[in-house]
Tab-separated table of C-alpha atoms in Angstrom:
chain	number	residue	atom	x	y	z
A	8	MET	CA	9.116	-64.304	-44.347
A	9	LYS	CA	10.183	-67.804	-43.767
A	10	LYS	CA	13.334	-67.053	-45.820
A	11	LYS	CA	14.254	-64.045	-43.656
A	12	LEU	CA	13.811	-66.051	-40.503
A	13	PHE	CA	16.007	-68.849	-42.012
A	14	LEU	CA	18.758	-66.449	-42.854
A	15	LEU	CA	18.800	-64.737	-39.351
A	16	GLY	CA	18.889	-68.193	-37.763
A	17	PHE	CA	21.732	-69.273	-40.003
A	18	GLY	CA	23.591	-65.958	-38.992
A	19	ILE	CA	23.178	-66.683	-35.288
A	20	ILE	CA	24.388	-70.308	-35.632
A	21	SER	CA	27.313	-69.198	-37.640
A	22	SER	CA	28.421	-66.645	-34.874
A	23	TYR	CA	27.889	-69.136	-32.010
A	24	LEU	CA	29.020	-72.697	-32.794
A	25	LEU	CA	28.025	-75.483	-30.448
A	26	SER	CA	30.636	-78.329	-30.278
A	27	GLN	CA	29.790	-81.891	-29.710
A	28	ASN	CA	30.977	-81.761	-26.100
A	29	GLY	CA	28.615	-78.994	-25.346
A	30	GLY	CA	30.961	-75.950	-25.361
A	31	VAL	CA	30.065	-72.735	-27.096
A	32	GLY	CA	32.596	-71.065	-29.245
A	33	ILE	CA	32.514	-67.413	-30.295
A	34	GLY	CA	34.971	-66.486	-32.952
A	35	THR	CA	36.134	-70.125	-33.328
A	36	THR	CA	34.988	-73.196	-35.101
A	37	SER	CA	36.437	-75.576	-32.657
A	38	PRO	CA	35.950	-74.497	-28.938
A	39	ASP	CA	38.385	-76.021	-26.475
A	40	ALA	CA	37.085	-79.228	-24.952
A	41	SER	CA	37.711	-77.979	-21.463
A	42	ALA	CA	35.759	-74.785	-21.854
A	43	ILE	CA	31.932	-74.292	-21.739
A	44	LEU	CA	32.752	-71.089	-23.518
A	45	ASP	CA	35.617	-70.241	-25.846
A	46	ILE	CA	35.918	-66.815	-27.170
A	47	ASN	CA	38.567	-65.966	-29.645
A	48	SER	CA	39.421	-62.430	-30.973
A	49	THR	CA	42.546	-60.524	-31.877
A	50	ASN	CA	41.225	-57.042	-31.421
A	51	LYS	CA	38.229	-57.223	-29.060
A	52	GLY	CA	37.651	-58.003	-25.328
A	53	VAL	CA	34.881	-59.214	-23.192
A	54	LEU	CA	32.882	-56.532	-21.523
A	55	ALA	CA	31.301	-57.633	-18.226
A	56	PRO	CA	28.140	-56.007	-16.828
A	57	ARG	CA	29.087	-52.584	-15.296
A	58	ILE	CA	27.298	-52.205	-11.877
A	59	ALA	CA	27.331	-49.427	-9.319
A	60	LEU	CA	27.475	-51.315	-6.041
A	61	THR	CA	26.526	-49.494	-2.798
A	62	SER	CA	28.595	-51.368	-0.392
A	63	THR	CA	30.561	-54.710	-0.011
A	64	THR	CA	27.448	-56.449	1.113
A	65	ASP	CA	25.041	-55.018	-1.342
A	66	THR	CA	22.454	-57.604	-2.472
A	67	THR	CA	19.804	-55.128	-3.515
A	68	THR	CA	21.423	-53.771	-6.805
A	69	ILE	CA	21.747	-57.474	-7.933
A	70	PRO	CA	19.236	-59.431	-5.825
A	71	SER	CA	20.382	-62.824	-4.529
A	72	PRO	CA	23.737	-62.800	-6.368
A	73	ALA	CA	25.113	-66.238	-6.918
A	74	THR	CA	28.478	-67.199	-5.344
A	75	GLY	CA	31.136	-66.620	-7.889
A	76	LEU	CA	29.136	-63.796	-9.832
A	77	LEU	CA	31.583	-61.508	-11.528
A	78	VAL	CA	30.740	-57.866	-12.527
A	79	TYR	CA	32.587	-54.680	-12.968
A	80	ASN	CA	32.001	-52.204	-10.162
A	81	THR	CA	32.047	-48.671	-11.481
A	82	GLY	CA	32.895	-47.053	-8.118
A	83	THR	CA	30.196	-44.432	-8.586
A	84	ALA	CA	28.061	-45.525	-5.621
A	85	GLY	CA	28.833	-46.486	-2.017
A	86	LEU	CA	31.543	-48.957	-2.878
A	87	SER	CA	34.235	-46.713	-4.084
A	88	PHE	CA	36.502	-49.445	-5.443
A	89	ALA	CA	36.539	-49.441	-9.283
A	90	GLY	CA	37.253	-52.835	-10.896
A	91	TYR	CA	36.232	-56.382	-11.347
A	92	VAL	CA	34.586	-57.911	-8.276
A	93	PHE	CA	33.094	-61.218	-7.392
A	94	TRP	CA	30.562	-62.288	-4.892
A	95	ASN	CA	31.913	-64.892	-2.465
A	96	GLY	CA	28.799	-65.682	-0.874
A	97	SER	CA	28.830	-63.141	1.878
A	98	GLU	CA	30.536	-59.954	0.360
A	99	TRP	CA	31.832	-58.390	-2.887
A	100	ARG	CA	35.701	-59.070	-3.245
A	101	SER	CA	38.357	-58.047	-5.729
A	102	LEU	CA	39.726	-60.576	-8.083
A	103	ASN	CA	42.725	-61.374	-5.947
A	104	ASN	CA	40.310	-62.164	-3.099
A	105	SER	CA	41.203	-59.115	-1.255
A	106	SER	CA	38.612	-57.416	1.158
A	107	LEU	CA	37.000	-54.220	-0.161
A	108	THR	CA	36.080	-52.982	3.329
A	109	ILE	CA	37.430	-49.545	4.014
A	110	GLY	CA	40.711	-50.077	5.922
A	111	THR	CA	41.212	-49.123	9.580
A	112	ILE	CA	44.362	-49.041	11.598
A	113	GLY	CA	44.793	-49.349	15.473
A	114	ASN	CA	48.034	-47.471	15.628
A	115	LEU	CA	50.035	-45.734	12.848
A	116	LEU	CA	53.679	-45.663	14.108
A	117	CYS	CA	55.384	-42.727	12.559
A	118	SER	CA	57.941	-42.760	15.365
A	119	ASN	CA	59.206	-45.962	13.936
A	120	ALA	CA	59.352	-44.665	10.340
A	121	THR	CA	62.521	-45.520	8.331
A	122	LEU	CA	63.882	-43.900	5.162
A	123	SER	CA	66.092	-45.996	2.856
A	124	PRO	CA	68.607	-44.698	2.125
A	125	GLU	CA	68.375	-42.709	5.377
A	126	THR	CA	70.119	-39.551	4.153
A	127	TYR	CA	69.855	-37.358	1.149
A	128	THR	CA	71.881	-34.309	-0.266
A	129	GLN	CA	70.622	-30.978	-1.432
A	130	ASN	CA	70.222	-30.854	-5.153
A	131	VAL	CA	71.339	-34.413	-5.729
A	132	PRO	CA	68.337	-36.679	-7.125
A	133	TYR	CA	67.145	-39.135	-4.574
A	134	SER	CA	65.247	-42.379	-4.930
A	135	GLY	CA	64.333	-44.539	-1.999
A	136	THR	CA	61.454	-45.983	0.258
A	137	LEU	CA	59.602	-44.686	3.288
A	138	THR	CA	58.363	-47.436	5.544
A	139	ILE	CA	55.605	-46.647	8.160
A	140	PRO	CA	54.674	-49.524	10.530
A	141	TYR	CA	51.163	-49.946	11.826
A	142	THR	CA	49.164	-52.260	14.154
A	143	GLY	CA	45.640	-53.248	14.327
A	144	GLY	CA	44.961	-53.358	10.571
A	145	ASN	CA	41.573	-54.936	9.478
A	146	GLY	CA	42.621	-56.156	6.067
A	147	GLY	CA	40.623	-53.368	4.280
A	148	THR	CA	41.553	-51.236	1.446
A	149	TYR	CA	43.395	-47.852	1.519
A	150	PRO	CA	43.630	-45.368	-1.227
A	151	SER	CA	46.735	-44.005	-3.118
A	152	GLN	CA	48.452	-41.065	-1.620
A	153	ILE	CA	51.089	-38.535	-2.643
A	154	ILE	CA	52.870	-36.276	-0.156
A	155	SER	CA	55.593	-33.753	-0.965
A	156	SER	CA	58.187	-32.147	1.360
A	157	ASN	CA	61.466	-30.447	0.824
A	158	GLY	CA	61.532	-31.381	-2.821
A	159	LEU	CA	60.845	-35.080	-2.180
A	160	THR	CA	57.678	-36.809	-3.137
A	161	ALA	CA	56.442	-39.861	-1.389
A	162	THR	CA	53.891	-41.987	-3.301
A	163	LEU	CA	51.798	-44.769	-1.901
A	164	GLN	CA	49.946	-47.162	-4.235
A	165	ALA	CA	46.467	-48.236	-3.352
A	166	GLY	CA	46.133	-51.531	-1.623
A	167	ASN	CA	44.962	-53.608	1.173
A	168	LEU	CA	46.128	-53.440	4.827
A	169	ALA	CA	47.422	-56.573	6.563
A	170	THR	CA	45.247	-58.021	9.264
A	171	GLY	CA	47.088	-56.981	12.402
A	172	THR	CA	50.649	-55.644	11.968
A	173	GLY	CA	51.919	-54.390	8.681
A	174	ASN	CA	53.910	-51.531	6.927
A	175	LEU	CA	52.736	-48.854	4.461
A	176	ILE	CA	55.658	-48.594	1.891
A	177	TYR	CA	55.961	-45.241	-0.029
A	178	ASN	CA	58.268	-44.752	-3.049
A	179	VAL	CA	60.274	-41.548	-2.512
A	180	SER	CA	61.781	-39.569	-5.318
A	181	GLY	CA	62.742	-36.148	-6.258
A	182	THR	CA	65.665	-33.540	-5.788
A	183	PRO	CA	65.722	-32.394	-2.201
A	184	THR	CA	66.087	-28.859	-1.390
A	185	VAL	CA	67.884	-29.563	1.947
A	186	SER	CA	70.637	-31.992	3.125
A	187	SER	CA	70.506	-34.613	5.943
A	188	PRO	CA	70.564	-34.272	8.857
A	189	THR	CA	67.890	-31.468	8.240
A	190	VAL	CA	64.683	-33.133	8.856
A	191	THR	CA	61.906	-33.722	6.191
A	192	ASN	CA	58.348	-34.242	7.559
A	193	PHE	CA	55.794	-36.264	5.737
A	194	THR	CA	52.190	-36.089	7.099
A	195	ILE	CA	50.697	-39.638	6.842
A	196	ASN	CA	46.951	-40.368	6.589
A	197	ALA	CA	45.889	-43.869	6.508
A	198	GLY	CA	43.282	-46.149	8.158
A	199	GLY	CA	41.639	-43.226	9.872
A	200	LYS	CA	44.894	-42.255	11.481
A	201	THR	CA	47.235	-39.330	11.074
A	202	CYS	CA	50.774	-38.863	12.190
A	203	THR	CA	54.053	-37.107	11.019
A	204	ALA	CA	57.051	-39.072	9.828
A	205	SER	CA	60.362	-37.131	10.475
A	206	VAL	CA	63.026	-38.628	8.335
A	207	GLY	CA	66.463	-37.762	6.989
A	208	ILE	CA	68.111	-37.726	10.391
A	209	LYS	CA	71.363	-39.519	10.716
A	210	ASN	CA	71.988	-42.318	13.161
A	211	THR	CA	68.619	-43.277	14.368
A	212	ILE	CA	68.042	-46.744	15.832
A	213	GLY	CA	64.777	-48.806	16.049
A	214	VAL	CA	62.530	-49.108	19.127
A	215	GLY	CA	64.087	-51.602	21.451
A	216	SER	CA	67.466	-51.671	19.623
A	217	GLU	CA	70.774	-50.978	21.478
A	218	ILE	CA	74.079	-49.541	20.453
A	219	TYR	CA	77.295	-50.018	22.328
A	220	TRP	CA	80.335	-47.826	22.322
A	221	TYR	CA	83.719	-48.026	23.850
A	222	GLY	CA	86.704	-45.594	23.708
A	223	THR	CA	89.979	-44.369	25.347
A	224	ALA	CA	91.646	-41.053	25.969
A	225	PRO	CA	94.475	-39.690	28.076
A	226	ALA	CA	93.660	-38.871	31.547
A	227	ASN	CA	96.154	-36.007	31.880
A	228	VAL	CA	94.076	-33.608	29.833
A	229	GLY	CA	91.099	-31.365	30.950
A	230	SER	CA	90.247	-27.774	31.846
A	231	GLY	CA	87.284	-25.493	32.534
A	232	GLY	CA	86.257	-26.755	35.951
A	233	LEU	CA	82.713	-27.428	37.103
A	234	ASN	CA	79.979	-26.301	34.853
A	235	ALA	CA	82.545	-25.710	32.031
A	236	THR	CA	81.720	-23.319	29.306
A	237	THR	CA	84.840	-24.064	27.229
A	238	THR	CA	84.879	-26.203	24.028
A	239	VAL	CA	88.563	-27.030	23.814
A	240	PRO	CA	88.705	-29.737	21.142
A	241	GLN	CA	91.392	-31.791	23.041
A	242	ASN	CA	89.075	-31.987	26.062
A	243	TYR	CA	86.456	-33.988	24.199
A	244	MET	CA	86.505	-37.777	24.325
A	245	SER	CA	85.353	-37.529	20.535
A	246	TYR	CA	88.750	-35.854	19.780
A	247	TYR	CA	90.462	-39.252	20.561
A	248	ALA	CA	87.491	-41.466	19.527
A	249	PRO	CA	85.717	-39.862	16.624
A	250	ASP	CA	83.174	-42.746	16.312
A	251	MET	CA	81.226	-41.684	19.535
A	252	PRO	CA	77.599	-42.036	19.241
A	253	VAL	CA	75.505	-39.422	17.338
A	254	ILE	CA	71.791	-39.897	17.802
A	255	GLU	CA	69.541	-37.880	15.475
A	256	GLY	CA	72.234	-35.235	14.992
A	257	VAL	CA	73.161	-34.976	18.660
A	258	ARG	CA	76.490	-36.380	19.786
A	259	LEU	CA	76.753	-37.955	23.223
A	260	ASP	CA	80.118	-36.950	24.469
A	261	ILE	CA	82.304	-36.593	27.483
A	262	TYR	CA	84.188	-33.333	28.228
A	263	PHE	CA	87.207	-33.393	30.412
A	264	ILE	CA	87.241	-30.688	33.010
A	265	ASP	CA	90.351	-31.565	34.961
A	266	ASN	CA	93.482	-33.721	34.829
A	267	VAL	CA	93.232	-36.981	36.887
A	268	THR	CA	95.675	-36.448	39.808
A	269	ALA	CA	94.077	-38.235	42.719
A	270	SER	CA	91.503	-40.792	43.766
A	271	GLY	CA	88.649	-38.319	44.118
A	272	THR	CA	89.127	-36.127	41.006
A	273	VAL	CA	86.039	-34.535	39.528
A	274	SER	CA	87.472	-34.822	36.022
A	275	GLU	CA	84.700	-34.995	33.379
A	276	MET	CA	81.078	-34.251	32.619
A	277	ILE	CA	78.533	-35.644	30.253
A	278	ARG	CA	77.779	-33.260	27.371
A	279	LEU	CA	75.378	-33.252	24.451
A	280	VAL	CA	76.597	-31.486	21.250
A	281	ASN	CA	74.327	-30.574	18.310
A	282	VAL	CA	76.071	-31.638	15.244
A	283	SER	CA	72.899	-31.907	13.045
A	284	GLY	CA	73.538	-28.599	10.966
A	285	ALA	CA	70.148	-27.464	12.256
A	286	ASN	CA	68.436	-26.494	15.470
A	287	VAL	CA	67.334	-29.360	17.719
A	288	LYS	CA	65.087	-29.446	20.799
A	289	VAL	CA	65.933	-31.942	23.600
A	290	ASN	CA	64.622	-32.964	26.917
A	291	PHE	CA	66.654	-34.864	29.470
A	292	SER	CA	66.739	-36.207	33.028
A	293	LEU	CA	69.998	-37.593	34.507
A	294	LEU	CA	70.603	-39.676	37.536
A	295	SER	CA	74.116	-40.582	38.662
A	296	SER	CA	75.347	-42.488	41.656
A	297	PHE	CA	75.822	-39.036	43.333
A	298	ASN	CA	73.267	-36.584	42.206
A	299	SER	CA	70.651	-35.806	39.553
A	300	PHE	CA	69.848	-33.042	36.912
A	301	GLY	CA	67.249	-32.487	34.127
A	302	ALA	CA	65.856	-29.841	31.852
A	303	SER	CA	62.970	-29.730	29.177
A	304	ASN	CA	62.586	-27.973	25.911
A	305	VAL	CA	66.274	-27.184	25.436
A	306	TRP	CA	66.598	-25.493	22.057
A	307	LEU	CA	70.172	-25.933	20.710
A	308	GLY	CA	71.562	-24.398	17.650
A	309	ASN	CA	74.048	-26.093	15.508
A	310	GLY	CA	77.330	-26.551	17.360
A	311	GLN	CA	75.909	-25.578	20.663
A	312	PHE	CA	75.983	-27.893	23.795
A	313	ILE	CA	74.310	-28.584	27.060
A	314	ASN	CA	76.222	-30.016	30.095
A	315	LEU	CA	73.976	-32.716	31.758
A	316	ASP	CA	75.754	-32.448	35.054
A	317	ASN	CA	78.225	-30.328	37.040
A	318	GLY	CA	81.045	-32.921	36.829
A	319	ASN	CA	81.707	-36.568	37.495
A	320	TYR	CA	83.904	-38.216	39.846
A	321	ASN	CA	86.500	-40.303	38.057
A	322	GLY	CA	89.850	-40.615	39.711
A	323	ASP	CA	92.612	-43.193	39.889
A	324	GLY	CA	90.873	-44.884	42.845
A	325	LEU	CA	93.311	-46.842	45.165
A	326	ASN	CA	95.899	-46.676	42.522
A	327	MET	CA	97.139	-50.158	43.169
A	328	THR	CA	99.639	-51.991	40.846
A	329	THR	CA	100.763	-55.566	40.404
A	330	SER	CA	103.737	-54.594	42.390
A	331	SER	CA	101.557	-53.377	45.408
A	332	THR	CA	100.792	-55.782	48.350
A	333	PRO	CA	97.480	-57.486	47.817
A	334	GLN	CA	94.940	-56.688	50.367
A	335	SER	CA	91.262	-56.983	51.298
A	336	ILE	CA	89.155	-53.849	51.285
A	337	PRO	CA	86.707	-54.134	54.224
A	338	ASP	CA	86.310	-50.380	54.678
A	339	THR	CA	83.936	-49.161	51.987
A	340	THR	CA	84.375	-45.576	53.154
A	341	ILE	CA	87.688	-45.194	51.097
A	342	LEU	CA	85.753	-46.255	48.153
A	343	GLU	CA	83.522	-43.170	48.191
A	344	PHE	CA	84.064	-40.460	45.505
A	345	GLN	CA	85.973	-42.699	43.265
A	346	ASN	CA	83.865	-43.578	40.124
A	347	GLU	CA	80.557	-42.326	39.049
A	348	ILE	CA	78.016	-44.082	36.775
A	349	THR	CA	75.432	-42.019	34.938
A	350	THR	CA	72.149	-42.881	33.515
A	351	VAL	CA	70.308	-40.306	31.070
A	352	HIS	CA	66.857	-40.495	29.696
A	353	LEU	CA	66.687	-38.292	26.678
A	354	THR	CA	64.082	-37.316	24.100
A	355	ILE	CA	65.006	-35.903	20.634
A	356	ASN	CA	62.262	-35.338	17.859
A	357	GLY	CA	59.801	-37.329	19.944
A	358	HIS	CA	61.987	-40.312	20.239
A	359	TRP	CA	62.889	-41.476	23.794
A	360	TYR	CA	66.432	-42.894	24.553
A	361	ARG	CA	68.155	-44.242	27.564
A	362	ALA	CA	72.024	-43.891	27.755
A	363	GLU	CA	74.286	-45.190	30.414
A	364	PHE	CA	77.903	-43.848	30.882
A	365	PHE	CA	80.526	-45.621	32.679
A	366	THR	CA	84.173	-44.360	32.817
A	367	VAL	CA	87.206	-45.703	34.651
A	368	ILE	CA	90.820	-44.454	35.007
A	369	ASP	CA	93.380	-47.164	34.199
A	370	ASN	CA	96.556	-46.324	35.957
A	371	ASN	CA	98.500	-48.267	33.307
A	372	ASN	CA	99.971	-50.443	36.224
A	373	THR	CA	102.038	-47.410	37.479
A	374	THR	CA	101.559	-45.110	40.382
A	375	ALA	CA	102.331	-42.043	38.202
A	376	THR	CA	99.362	-40.180	36.958
A	377	ASN	CA	100.842	-38.745	33.716
A	378	ASP	CA	100.410	-42.107	31.933
A	379	ASP	CA	96.792	-42.880	33.133
A	380	ILE	CA	94.208	-43.779	30.505
A	381	ARG	CA	90.484	-42.856	30.620
A	382	ARG	CA	88.415	-45.812	29.447
A	383	ALA	CA	84.679	-45.064	28.716
A	384	GLY	CA	81.762	-47.231	27.702
A	385	ILE	CA	78.215	-45.980	26.677
A	386	VAL	CA	75.073	-48.046	26.045
A	387	ILE	CA	72.151	-46.509	24.326
A	388	LYS	CA	68.778	-47.967	23.911
A	389	ARG	CA	65.802	-46.528	22.126
A	390	LEU	CA	62.649	-46.932	24.255
A	391	LYS	CA	60.037	-45.195	21.829
């Protein structure tokens, strides 16, 4: 019996070697001097206790856990996170010290979603990212998510929310079944909030951002009269300035309805043209220095347009040149019906924009009208 006990004790001592500095070695005869426990193996690992914790503050499953206690949480009880966790003195946390509290979000801002690259082409493989901003994050965890739409798949890896503002970043890949600017909608669920991100639209701008446009065209073109139904290419400002603003597939344009022949000519109108390749719903309210118009739930097919007013005053004014006799202008009545400035509030795909149009007629320093030049500027700001 004594011989058997001796052999057992010898085997234990052979497996666990205690160095002179107090360190224990397993699988090594010379534990590192800096380690209290040095384990060496080429084909085995360390298996920590596997525990089913019920919450991030569970002190019942393991009573009075010591600060720094390390376990593997199976995720089969109330704490769904599966992986190594440690007790920090007040809660269980992941090894990177991230909170394991279920993530919550104050606001999920799908209206500010961005796709990069922003456009895609039917039957052409796509790879990019979808970014969804949020506010009011609590630093908690969120699960992975996979969403598919129009042949594209957006994948979100599990992770932790920021505390406050942050972004959810999805990897997007696949072969789209449609081409931009046809919209692709992704339903986003995160932090207790749900929203729909509409992407693939050309020429979107961020909330608070502005774009500025300036262009010229001859003043001696125009036809169709007030409330014109015509679509003569040469009557569009975009015919002479093809870089006119296009917002979410809708071109903001100026249509010329008459030649400029006098000071009070009603010569043009503000027009929206759907160039998206798909149907688009718009709402607008227009206020100019002379009148106002507005409409809601306007459903435009591709290539269709809506006139935002019945015509703008834009003439050659007093038609003075550098050869004219300079004079003061005390009588403002002669300045009436000269130029008109227009402000439009517009919503497209739930996004709110404000656009300001200002056009003048440059007489080209002559009193003739056949060489007059239209000069137009547009400022567009996204408000939501």
